[in-house]
Short mmCIF file of C-alpha atoms in Angstrom, two decimals:
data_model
loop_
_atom_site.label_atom_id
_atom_site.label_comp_id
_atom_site.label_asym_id
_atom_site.label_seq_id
_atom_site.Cartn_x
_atom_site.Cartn_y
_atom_site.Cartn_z
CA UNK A 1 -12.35 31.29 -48.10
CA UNK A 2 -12.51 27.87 -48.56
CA UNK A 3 -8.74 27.09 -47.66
CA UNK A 4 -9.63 29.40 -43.93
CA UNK A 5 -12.50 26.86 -43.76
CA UNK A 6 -10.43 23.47 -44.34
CA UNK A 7 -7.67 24.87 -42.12
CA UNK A 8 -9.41 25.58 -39.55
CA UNK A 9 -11.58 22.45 -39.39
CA UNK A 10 -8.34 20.52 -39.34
CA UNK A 11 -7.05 22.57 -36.28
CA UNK A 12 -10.38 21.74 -34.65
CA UNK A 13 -10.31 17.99 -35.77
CA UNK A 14 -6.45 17.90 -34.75
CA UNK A 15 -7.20 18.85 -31.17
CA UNK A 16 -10.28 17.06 -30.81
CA UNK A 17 -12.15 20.45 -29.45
CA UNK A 18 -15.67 20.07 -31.39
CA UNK A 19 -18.22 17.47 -32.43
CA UNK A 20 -20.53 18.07 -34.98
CA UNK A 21 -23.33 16.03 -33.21
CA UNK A 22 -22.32 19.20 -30.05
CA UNK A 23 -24.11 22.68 -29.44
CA UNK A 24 -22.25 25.39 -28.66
CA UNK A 25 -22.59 28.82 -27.93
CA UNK A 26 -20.64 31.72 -29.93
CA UNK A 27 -19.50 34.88 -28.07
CA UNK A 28 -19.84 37.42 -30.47
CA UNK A 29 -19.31 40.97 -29.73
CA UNK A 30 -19.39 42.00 -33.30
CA UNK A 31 -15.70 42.57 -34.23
CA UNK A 32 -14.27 40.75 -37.28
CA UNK A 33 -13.02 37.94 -34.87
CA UNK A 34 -16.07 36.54 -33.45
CA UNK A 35 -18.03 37.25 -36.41
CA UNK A 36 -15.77 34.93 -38.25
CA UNK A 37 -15.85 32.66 -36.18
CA UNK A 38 -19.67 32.77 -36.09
CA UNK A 39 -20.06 32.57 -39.71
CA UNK A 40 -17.02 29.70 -40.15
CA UNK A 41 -18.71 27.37 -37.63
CA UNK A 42 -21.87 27.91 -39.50
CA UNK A 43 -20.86 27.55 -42.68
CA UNK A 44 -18.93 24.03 -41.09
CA UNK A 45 -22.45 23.38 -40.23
CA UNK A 46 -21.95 23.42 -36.45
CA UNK A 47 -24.87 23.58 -34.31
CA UNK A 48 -24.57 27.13 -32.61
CA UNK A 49 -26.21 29.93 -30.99
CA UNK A 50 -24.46 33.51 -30.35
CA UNK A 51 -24.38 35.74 -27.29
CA UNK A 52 -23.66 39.28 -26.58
CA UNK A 53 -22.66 41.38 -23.90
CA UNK A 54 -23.28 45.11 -23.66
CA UNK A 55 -21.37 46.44 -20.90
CA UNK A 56 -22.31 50.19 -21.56
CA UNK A 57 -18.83 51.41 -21.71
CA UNK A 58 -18.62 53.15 -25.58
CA UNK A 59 -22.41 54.82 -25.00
CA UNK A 60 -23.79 54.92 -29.00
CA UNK A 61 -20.88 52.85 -30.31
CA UNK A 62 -22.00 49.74 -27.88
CA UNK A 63 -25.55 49.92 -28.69
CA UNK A 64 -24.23 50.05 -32.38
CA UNK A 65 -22.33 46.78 -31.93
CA UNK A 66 -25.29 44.85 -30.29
CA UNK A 67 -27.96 46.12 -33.23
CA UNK A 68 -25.02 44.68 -35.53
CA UNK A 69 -25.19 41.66 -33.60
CA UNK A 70 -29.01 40.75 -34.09
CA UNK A 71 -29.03 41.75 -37.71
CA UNK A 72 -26.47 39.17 -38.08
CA UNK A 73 -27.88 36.56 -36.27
CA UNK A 74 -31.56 37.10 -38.22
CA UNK A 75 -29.51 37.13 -41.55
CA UNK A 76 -27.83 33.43 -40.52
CA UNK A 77 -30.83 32.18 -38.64
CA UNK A 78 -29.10 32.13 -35.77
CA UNK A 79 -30.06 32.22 -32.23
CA UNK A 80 -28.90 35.56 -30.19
CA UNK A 81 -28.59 35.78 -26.37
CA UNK A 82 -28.24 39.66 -25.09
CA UNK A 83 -27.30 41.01 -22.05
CA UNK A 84 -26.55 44.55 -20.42
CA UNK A 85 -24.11 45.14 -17.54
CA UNK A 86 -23.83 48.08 -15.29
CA UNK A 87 -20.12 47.56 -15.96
CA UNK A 88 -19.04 50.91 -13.95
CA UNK A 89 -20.88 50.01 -11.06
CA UNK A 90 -19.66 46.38 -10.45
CA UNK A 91 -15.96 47.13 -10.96
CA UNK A 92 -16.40 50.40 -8.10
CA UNK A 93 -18.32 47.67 -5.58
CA UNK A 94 -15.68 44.93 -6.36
CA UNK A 95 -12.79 47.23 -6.09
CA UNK A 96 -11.55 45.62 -9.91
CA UNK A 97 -10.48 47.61 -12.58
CA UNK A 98 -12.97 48.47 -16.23
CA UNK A 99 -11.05 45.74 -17.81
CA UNK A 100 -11.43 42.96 -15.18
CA UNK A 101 -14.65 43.30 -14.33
CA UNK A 102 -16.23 43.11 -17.74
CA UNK A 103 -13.80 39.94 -17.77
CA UNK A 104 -16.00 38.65 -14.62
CA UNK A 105 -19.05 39.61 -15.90
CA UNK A 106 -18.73 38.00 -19.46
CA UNK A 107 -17.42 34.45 -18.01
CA UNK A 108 -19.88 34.33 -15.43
CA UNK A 109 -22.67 34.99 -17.96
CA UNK A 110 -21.41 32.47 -19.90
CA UNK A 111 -21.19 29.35 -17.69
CA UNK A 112 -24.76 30.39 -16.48
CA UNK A 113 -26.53 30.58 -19.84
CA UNK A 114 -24.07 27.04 -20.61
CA UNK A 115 -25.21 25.21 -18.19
CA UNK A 116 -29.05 26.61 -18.72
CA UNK A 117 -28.97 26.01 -22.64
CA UNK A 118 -26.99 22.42 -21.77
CA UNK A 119 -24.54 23.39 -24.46
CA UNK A 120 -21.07 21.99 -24.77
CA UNK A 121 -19.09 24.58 -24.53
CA UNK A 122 -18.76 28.49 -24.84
CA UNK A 123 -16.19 29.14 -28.00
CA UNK A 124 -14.47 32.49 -27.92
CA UNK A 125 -12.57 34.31 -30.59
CA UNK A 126 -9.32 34.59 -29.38
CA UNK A 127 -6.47 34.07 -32.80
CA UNK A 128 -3.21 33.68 -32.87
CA UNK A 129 -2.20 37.32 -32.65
CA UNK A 130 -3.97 37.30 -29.31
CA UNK A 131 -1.78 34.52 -28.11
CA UNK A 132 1.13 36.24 -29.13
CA UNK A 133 0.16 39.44 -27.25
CA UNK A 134 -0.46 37.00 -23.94
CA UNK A 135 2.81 35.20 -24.04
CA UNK A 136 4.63 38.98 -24.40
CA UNK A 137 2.55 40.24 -22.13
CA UNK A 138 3.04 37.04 -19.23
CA UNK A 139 6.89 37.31 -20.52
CA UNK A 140 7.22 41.10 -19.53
CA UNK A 141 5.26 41.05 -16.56
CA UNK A 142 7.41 37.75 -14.98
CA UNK A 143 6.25 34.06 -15.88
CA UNK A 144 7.08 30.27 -15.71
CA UNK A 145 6.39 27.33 -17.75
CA UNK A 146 2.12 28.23 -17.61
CA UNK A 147 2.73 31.67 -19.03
CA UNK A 148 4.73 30.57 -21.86
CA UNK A 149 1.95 28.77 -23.10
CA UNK A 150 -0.49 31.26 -23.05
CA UNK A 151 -4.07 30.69 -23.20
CA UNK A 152 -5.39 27.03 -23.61
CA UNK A 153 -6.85 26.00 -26.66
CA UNK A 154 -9.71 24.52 -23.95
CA UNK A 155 -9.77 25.93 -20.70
CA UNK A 156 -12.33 23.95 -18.81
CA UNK A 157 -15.91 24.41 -20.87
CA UNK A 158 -14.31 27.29 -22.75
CA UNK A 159 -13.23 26.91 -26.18
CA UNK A 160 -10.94 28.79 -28.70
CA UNK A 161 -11.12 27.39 -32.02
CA UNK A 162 -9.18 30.24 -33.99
CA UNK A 163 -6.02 30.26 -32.00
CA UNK A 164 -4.23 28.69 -34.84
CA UNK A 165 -5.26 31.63 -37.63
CA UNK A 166 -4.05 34.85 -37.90
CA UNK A 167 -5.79 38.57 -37.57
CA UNK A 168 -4.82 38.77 -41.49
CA UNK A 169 -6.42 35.06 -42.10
CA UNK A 170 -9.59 36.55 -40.42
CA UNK A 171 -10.07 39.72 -42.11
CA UNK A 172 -9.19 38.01 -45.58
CA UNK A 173 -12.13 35.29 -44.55
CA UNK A 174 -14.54 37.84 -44.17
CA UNK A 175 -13.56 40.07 -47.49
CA UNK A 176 -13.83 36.97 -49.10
CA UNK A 177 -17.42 36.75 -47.64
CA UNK A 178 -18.19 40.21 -48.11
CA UNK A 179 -19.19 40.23 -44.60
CA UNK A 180 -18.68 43.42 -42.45
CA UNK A 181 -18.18 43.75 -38.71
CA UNK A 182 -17.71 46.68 -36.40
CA UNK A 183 -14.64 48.17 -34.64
CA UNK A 184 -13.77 49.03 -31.35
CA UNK A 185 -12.45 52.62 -31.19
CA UNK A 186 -10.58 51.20 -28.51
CA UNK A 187 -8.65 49.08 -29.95
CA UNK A 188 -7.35 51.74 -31.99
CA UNK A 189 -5.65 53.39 -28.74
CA UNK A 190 -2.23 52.40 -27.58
CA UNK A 191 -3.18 53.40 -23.89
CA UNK A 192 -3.17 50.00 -22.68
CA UNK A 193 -0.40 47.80 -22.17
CA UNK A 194 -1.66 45.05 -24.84
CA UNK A 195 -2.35 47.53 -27.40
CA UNK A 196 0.71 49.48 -26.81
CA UNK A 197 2.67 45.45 -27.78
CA UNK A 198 0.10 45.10 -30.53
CA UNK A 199 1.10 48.66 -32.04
CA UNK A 200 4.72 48.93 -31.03
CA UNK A 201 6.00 46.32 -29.78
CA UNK A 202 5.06 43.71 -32.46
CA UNK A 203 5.87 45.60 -35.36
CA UNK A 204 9.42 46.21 -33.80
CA UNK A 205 10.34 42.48 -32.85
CA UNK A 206 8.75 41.76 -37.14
CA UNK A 207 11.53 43.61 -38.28
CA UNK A 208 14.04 41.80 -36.51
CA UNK A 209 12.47 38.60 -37.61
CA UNK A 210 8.90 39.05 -40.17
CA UNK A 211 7.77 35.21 -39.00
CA UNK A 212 7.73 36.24 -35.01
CA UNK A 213 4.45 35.83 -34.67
CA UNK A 214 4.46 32.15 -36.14
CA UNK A 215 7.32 31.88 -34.13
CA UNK A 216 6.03 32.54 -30.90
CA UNK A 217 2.78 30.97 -31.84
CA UNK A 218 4.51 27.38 -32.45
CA UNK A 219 6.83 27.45 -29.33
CA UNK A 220 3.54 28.09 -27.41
CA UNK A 221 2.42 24.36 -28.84
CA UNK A 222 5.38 22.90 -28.36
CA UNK A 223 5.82 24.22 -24.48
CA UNK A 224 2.08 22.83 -24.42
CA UNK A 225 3.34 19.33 -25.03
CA UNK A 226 5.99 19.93 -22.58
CA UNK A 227 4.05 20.67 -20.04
CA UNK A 228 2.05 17.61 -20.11
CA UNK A 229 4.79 15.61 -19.37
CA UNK A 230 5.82 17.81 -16.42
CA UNK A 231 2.14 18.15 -15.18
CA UNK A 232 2.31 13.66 -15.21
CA UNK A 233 5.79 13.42 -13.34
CA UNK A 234 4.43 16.40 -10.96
CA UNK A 235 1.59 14.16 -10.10
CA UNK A 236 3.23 11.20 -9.64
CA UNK A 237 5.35 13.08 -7.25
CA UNK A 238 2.78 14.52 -5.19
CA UNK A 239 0.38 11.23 -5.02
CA UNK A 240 3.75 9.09 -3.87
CA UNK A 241 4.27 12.30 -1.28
CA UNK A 242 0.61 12.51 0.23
CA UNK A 243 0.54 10.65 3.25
CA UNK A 244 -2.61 9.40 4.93
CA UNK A 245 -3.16 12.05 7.07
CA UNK A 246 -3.51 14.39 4.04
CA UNK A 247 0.11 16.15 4.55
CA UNK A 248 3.16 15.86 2.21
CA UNK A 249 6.09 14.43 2.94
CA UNK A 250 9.13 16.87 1.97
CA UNK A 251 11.12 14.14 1.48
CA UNK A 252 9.76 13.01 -1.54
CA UNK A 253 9.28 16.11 -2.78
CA UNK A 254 13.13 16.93 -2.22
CA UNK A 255 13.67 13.73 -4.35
CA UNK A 256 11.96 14.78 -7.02
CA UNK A 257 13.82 16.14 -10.33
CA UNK A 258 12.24 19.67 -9.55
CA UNK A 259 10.82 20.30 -5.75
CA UNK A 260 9.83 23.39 -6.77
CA UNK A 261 8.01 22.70 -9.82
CA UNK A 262 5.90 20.42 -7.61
CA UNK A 263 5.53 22.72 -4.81
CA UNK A 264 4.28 25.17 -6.96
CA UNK A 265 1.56 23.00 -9.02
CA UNK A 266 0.39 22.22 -5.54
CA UNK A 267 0.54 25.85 -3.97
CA UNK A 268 -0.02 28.61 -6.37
CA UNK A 269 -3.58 27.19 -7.12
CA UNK A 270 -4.62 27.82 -3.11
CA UNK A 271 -2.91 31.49 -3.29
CA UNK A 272 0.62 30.80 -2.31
CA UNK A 273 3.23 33.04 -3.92
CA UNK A 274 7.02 31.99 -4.90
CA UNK A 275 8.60 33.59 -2.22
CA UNK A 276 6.53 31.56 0.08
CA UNK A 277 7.42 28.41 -1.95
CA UNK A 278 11.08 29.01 -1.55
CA UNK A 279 10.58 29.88 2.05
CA UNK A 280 8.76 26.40 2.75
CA UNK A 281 11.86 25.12 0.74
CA UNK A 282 14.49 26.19 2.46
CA UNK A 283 12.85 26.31 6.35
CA UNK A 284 14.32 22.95 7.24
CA UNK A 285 13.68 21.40 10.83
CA UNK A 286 12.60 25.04 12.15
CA UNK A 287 8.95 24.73 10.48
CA UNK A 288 7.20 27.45 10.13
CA UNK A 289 3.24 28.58 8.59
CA UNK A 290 2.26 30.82 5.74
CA UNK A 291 -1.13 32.44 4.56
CA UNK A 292 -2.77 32.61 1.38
CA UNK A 293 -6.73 33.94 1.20
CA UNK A 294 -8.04 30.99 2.22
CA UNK A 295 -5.25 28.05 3.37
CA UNK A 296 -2.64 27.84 6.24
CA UNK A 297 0.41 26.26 4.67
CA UNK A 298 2.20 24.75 8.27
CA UNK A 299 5.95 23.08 7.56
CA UNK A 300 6.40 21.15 10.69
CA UNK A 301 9.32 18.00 11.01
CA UNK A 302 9.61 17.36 7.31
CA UNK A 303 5.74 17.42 6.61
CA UNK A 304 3.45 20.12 4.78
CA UNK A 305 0.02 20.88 6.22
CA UNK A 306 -2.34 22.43 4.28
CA UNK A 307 -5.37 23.66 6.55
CA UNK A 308 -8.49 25.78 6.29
CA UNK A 309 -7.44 29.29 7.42
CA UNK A 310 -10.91 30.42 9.20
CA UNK A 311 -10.55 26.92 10.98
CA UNK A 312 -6.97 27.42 11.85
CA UNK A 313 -7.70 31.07 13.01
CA UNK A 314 -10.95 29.85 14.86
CA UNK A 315 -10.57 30.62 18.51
CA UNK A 316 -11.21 27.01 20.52
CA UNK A 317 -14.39 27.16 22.55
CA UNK A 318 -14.44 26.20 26.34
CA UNK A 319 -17.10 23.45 27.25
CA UNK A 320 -18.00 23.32 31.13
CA UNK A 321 -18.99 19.63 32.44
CA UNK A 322 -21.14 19.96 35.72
CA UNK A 323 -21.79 16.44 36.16
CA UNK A 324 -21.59 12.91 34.30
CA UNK A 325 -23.30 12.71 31.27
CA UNK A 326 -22.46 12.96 27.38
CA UNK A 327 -21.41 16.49 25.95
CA UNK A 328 -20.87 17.45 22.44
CA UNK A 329 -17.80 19.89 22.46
CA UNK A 330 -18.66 22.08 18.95
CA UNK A 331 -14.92 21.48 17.24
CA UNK A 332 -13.07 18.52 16.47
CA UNK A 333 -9.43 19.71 16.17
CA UNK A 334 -8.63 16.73 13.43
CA UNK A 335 -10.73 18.31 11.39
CA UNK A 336 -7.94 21.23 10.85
CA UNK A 337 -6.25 18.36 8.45
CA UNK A 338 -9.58 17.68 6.66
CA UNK A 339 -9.72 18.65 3.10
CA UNK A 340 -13.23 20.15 3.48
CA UNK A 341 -12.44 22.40 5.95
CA UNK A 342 -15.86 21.56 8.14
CA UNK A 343 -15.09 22.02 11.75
CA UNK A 344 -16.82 19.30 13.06
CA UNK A 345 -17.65 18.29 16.89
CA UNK A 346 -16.82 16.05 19.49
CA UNK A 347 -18.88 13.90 21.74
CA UNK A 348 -17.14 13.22 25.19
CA UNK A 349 -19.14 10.65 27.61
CA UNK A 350 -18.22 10.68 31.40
CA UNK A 351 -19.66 8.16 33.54
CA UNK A 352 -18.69 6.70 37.01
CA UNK A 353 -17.83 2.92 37.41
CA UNK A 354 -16.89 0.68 40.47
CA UNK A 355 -12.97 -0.32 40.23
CA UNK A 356 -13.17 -3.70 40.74
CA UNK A 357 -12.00 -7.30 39.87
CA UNK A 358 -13.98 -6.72 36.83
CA UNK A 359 -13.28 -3.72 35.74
CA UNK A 360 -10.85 -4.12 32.18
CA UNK A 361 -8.18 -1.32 31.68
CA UNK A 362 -8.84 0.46 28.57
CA UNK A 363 -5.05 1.83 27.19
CA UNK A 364 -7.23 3.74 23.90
CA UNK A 365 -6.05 6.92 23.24
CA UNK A 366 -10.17 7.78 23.09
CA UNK A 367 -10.29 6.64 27.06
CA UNK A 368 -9.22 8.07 29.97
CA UNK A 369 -9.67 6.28 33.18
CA UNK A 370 -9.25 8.43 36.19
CA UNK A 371 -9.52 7.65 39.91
CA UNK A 372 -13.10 9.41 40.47
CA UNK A 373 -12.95 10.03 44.23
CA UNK A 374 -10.23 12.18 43.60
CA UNK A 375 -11.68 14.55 41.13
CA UNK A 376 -13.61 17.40 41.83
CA UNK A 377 -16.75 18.76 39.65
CA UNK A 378 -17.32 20.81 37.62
CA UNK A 379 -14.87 19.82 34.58
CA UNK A 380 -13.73 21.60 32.06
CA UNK A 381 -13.04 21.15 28.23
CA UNK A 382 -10.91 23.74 27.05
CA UNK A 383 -7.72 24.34 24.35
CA UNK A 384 -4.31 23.73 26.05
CA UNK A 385 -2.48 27.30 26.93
CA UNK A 386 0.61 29.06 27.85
CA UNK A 387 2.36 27.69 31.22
CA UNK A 388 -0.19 24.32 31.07
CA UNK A 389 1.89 21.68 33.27
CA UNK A 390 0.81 18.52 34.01
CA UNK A 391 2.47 15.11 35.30
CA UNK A 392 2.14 12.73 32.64
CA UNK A 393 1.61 8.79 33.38
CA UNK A 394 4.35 7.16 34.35
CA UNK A 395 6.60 10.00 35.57
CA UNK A 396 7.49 11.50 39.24
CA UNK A 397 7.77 15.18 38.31
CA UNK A 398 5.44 17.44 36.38
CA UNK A 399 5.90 18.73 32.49
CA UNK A 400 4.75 21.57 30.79
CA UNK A 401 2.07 20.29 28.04
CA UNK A 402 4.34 21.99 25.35
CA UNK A 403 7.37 20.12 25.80
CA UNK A 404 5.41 16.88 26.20
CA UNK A 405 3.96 17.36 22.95
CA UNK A 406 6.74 18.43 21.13
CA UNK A 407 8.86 15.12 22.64
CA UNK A 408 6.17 13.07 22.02
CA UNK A 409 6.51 14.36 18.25
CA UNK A 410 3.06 15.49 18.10
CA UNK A 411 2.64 17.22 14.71
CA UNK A 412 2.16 21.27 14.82
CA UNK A 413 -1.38 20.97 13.54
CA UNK A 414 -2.68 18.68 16.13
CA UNK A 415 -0.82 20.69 19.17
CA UNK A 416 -2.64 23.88 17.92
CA UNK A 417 -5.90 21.75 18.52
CA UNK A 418 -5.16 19.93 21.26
CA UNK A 419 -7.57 19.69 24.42
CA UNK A 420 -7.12 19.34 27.80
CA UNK A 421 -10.01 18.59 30.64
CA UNK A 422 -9.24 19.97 33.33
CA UNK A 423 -10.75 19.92 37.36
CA UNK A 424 -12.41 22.62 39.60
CA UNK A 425 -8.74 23.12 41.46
CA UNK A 426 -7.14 23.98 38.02
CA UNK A 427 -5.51 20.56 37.64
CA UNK A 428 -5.09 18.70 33.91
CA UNK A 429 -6.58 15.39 34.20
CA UNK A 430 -6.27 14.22 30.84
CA UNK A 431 -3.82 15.58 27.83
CA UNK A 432 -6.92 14.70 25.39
CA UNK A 433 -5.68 11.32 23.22
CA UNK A 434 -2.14 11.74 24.31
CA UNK A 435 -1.67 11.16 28.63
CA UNK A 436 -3.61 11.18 31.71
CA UNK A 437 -2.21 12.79 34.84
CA UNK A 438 -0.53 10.37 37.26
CA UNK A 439 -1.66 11.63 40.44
CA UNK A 440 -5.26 11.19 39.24
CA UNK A 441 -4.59 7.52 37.86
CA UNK A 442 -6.05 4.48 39.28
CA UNK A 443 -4.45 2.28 41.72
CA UNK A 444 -5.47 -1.09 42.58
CA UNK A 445 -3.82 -0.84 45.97
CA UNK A 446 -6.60 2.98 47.14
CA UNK A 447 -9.01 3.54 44.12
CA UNK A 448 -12.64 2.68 44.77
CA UNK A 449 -14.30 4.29 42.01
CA UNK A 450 -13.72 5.10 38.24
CA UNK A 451 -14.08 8.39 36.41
CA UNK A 452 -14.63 6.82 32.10
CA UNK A 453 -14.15 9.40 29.87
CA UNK A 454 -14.62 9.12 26.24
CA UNK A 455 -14.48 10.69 22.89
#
């Protein structure tokens, strides 16, 4: 008992995962793992309180485990937090299997009654058999660097202080006690595919070698430390990619000892899948766009976008000007490449001036400065569209708005927001931030009047 005690104190002092001047909140569900670790980070005189879910899944044999749960907690002094989940219910409204909705549930719970008890962290009973089973488990079912390693020893404000014992260290650490705890009748069924590793699987790969489990357990750690020096030259790759716009230049990334490795740090979080990754890899000067849940991943002349979908699928709304004035258009198309996804607006100002001897040129990509007795009310705002021609400034014959863009090497995500205004005959006055049409420019030699526009 006392050498399970020193042990794991050192594993917890090792890896820096508790203070003694913390609080912390035990999950305890009654089985011999949580209730050892319950009664080892009391004995270690931790400051803790305990919490238990019923998810009404075993009928009696739940109920059972939660009256097991109090009596515990009166017979350490310790404080218990109970809850009951309709279980059934949530996992047929969110479409989620038994398994992953008591999974959503639980963690939910947790963080809530954290962050309302101002505790440190939540510590959970996972042990080094459990680790084993997730590495197998990730291994079989198709993994990379992140599934080798298994669950963290702290995954954000969640803790696992036993995943360096053993299911055998456990139970001997409660015998030793003479402490009991319940069992899952569950657990005793190899129906599932974790229980069908933990009672064939295992056993199979211990005859091969008896110290797999240690085995597996170690390489886990050691992976761990390798993948903090990937994670740091990952980084530095993407930070020296981002470009001020917000987009990534391939370039840098196809410099980098593994492009894909970085790709995928910076994709699979937003939903993006391998085959997409090696799509966006291998598109070259074509560009293309891919969809996750929420993101548009665009590819477009050696840069990566990565947009708000509902923003990118948002049809643009046409704004009608009667008259001079100022007019708030409700989108601003650069905020497709904002990393907060708002949508934005515009503010365009049209006003009337004389074109005199005074009046200064303004070359701003904001301005446009159109001859005014030549344009005919009411305008229109509106997004650019299929067949839109216009002549741009400074040429003789007219151009569709596509190829203009595309030779002016606007980037994909600003030509699927681009704006035009356009006159009461139909005719593109102003390529919004890019060209005004010629035949509506000024000229000091006929002009009388200007048309200002602004954004």
């Amino acid at each position: 008992m006392r050498t399970f005690l020193h042990n794991l104190q050192n594993y917890i002092s090792r890896h820096d995962l508790m203070r003694h001047d913390g609080f912390y909140v035990v999950a305890l569900s009654g089985g011999a793992d949580s209730v050892a670790l319950l009664c080892a980070l009391w004995s270690m005189r931790y400051r803790v309180e305990a919490v238990h879910c019923n998810f009404r899944l075993r009928g009696e044999e739940s109920d059972r485990d939660e009256r097991f749960c109090v009596s515990l907690c009166e017979k350490l002094g310790v404080t218990l937090h109970r809850i009951h989940f309709d279980t059934l219910t949530y996992a047929s409204l969110h479409k989620v299997s038994i398994e992953m909705a008591a999974r959503e549930l639980r963690y939910r719970y947790f963080e809530q009654l954290r962050q309302d008890l101002g505790a440190d962290g939540i510590c959970v009973a996972h042990h080094r058999d459990d680790q084993v089973e997730t590495v197998l488990l990730n291994l079989v079912r198709g993994t990379g660097l992140t599934g080798l390693q298994g669950m963290r020893l702290r995954n954000g404000y969640i803790l696992r202080p036993l995943l360096g014992v053993s299911r055998k260290e456990i139970v001997g650490y409660l015998e030793a006690l003479g402490q009991g705890y319940v069992t899952d009748s569950t657990n005793l069924e190899a129906d599932a595919m974790r229980n069908k590793l933990r009672l064939n699987i295992i056993p199979m790969l211990e005859e091969i070698n008896p110290a797999v489990r240690e085995n597996i357990a170690r390489m886990t750690e050691n992976l761990s430390e390798v993948s903090r020096v990937v994670d740091f030259a990952t980084r530095q790759t993407l930070d020296a990619a981002r470009m001020e716009d917000g987009s990534i230049d391939l370039s840098i990334v196809f410099a980098s000892p593994s492009p894909q490795q970085s790709m995928w740090t910076l994709l699979e979080p937003l939903g993006f899948n391998r085959t997409q990754l090696l799509e966006m890899l291998s598109v070259g000067d074509a560009g293309g766009q891919w969809l996750s849940a929420d993101k548009v991943a665009v590819v477009d002349r050696g840069r990566l976008y990565l947009l708000s979908r509902s923003l990118w699928e948002q049809p643009l709304p046409t704004l009608r000007i009667p008259e001079c004035g100022t007019y708030v258009y409700p989108f601003s198309p650069e905020s497709l490449t904002n990393e907060d996804g708002q949508s934005g607006e515009m503010k365009f100002r049209f006003i009337v001036r004389t074109f005199d001897t005074d009046f200064q040129i303004d070359r701003s990509p904001r301005v446009a400065q159109l001859d005014a007795d030549m344009v005919r009310f009411p305008l229109t705002i509106r997004p650019i569209a299929e067949g839109d021609r216009f002549v741009p400034f400074g040429m003789k014959g007219s151009k569709s708005v596509s190829d203009f863009l595309k030779d002016s090497k606007v980037a994909l995500p600003q030509r699927h927001g681009q704006l035009v205004v356009e006159d009461f005959d139909g005719n593109i006055l102003w390529l919004v931030g890019q060209r005004i049409d010629d035949r509506f420019a000024l000229r000091h030699t006929k002009s009388k009047n200007a048309l200002v526009i602004t954004y």
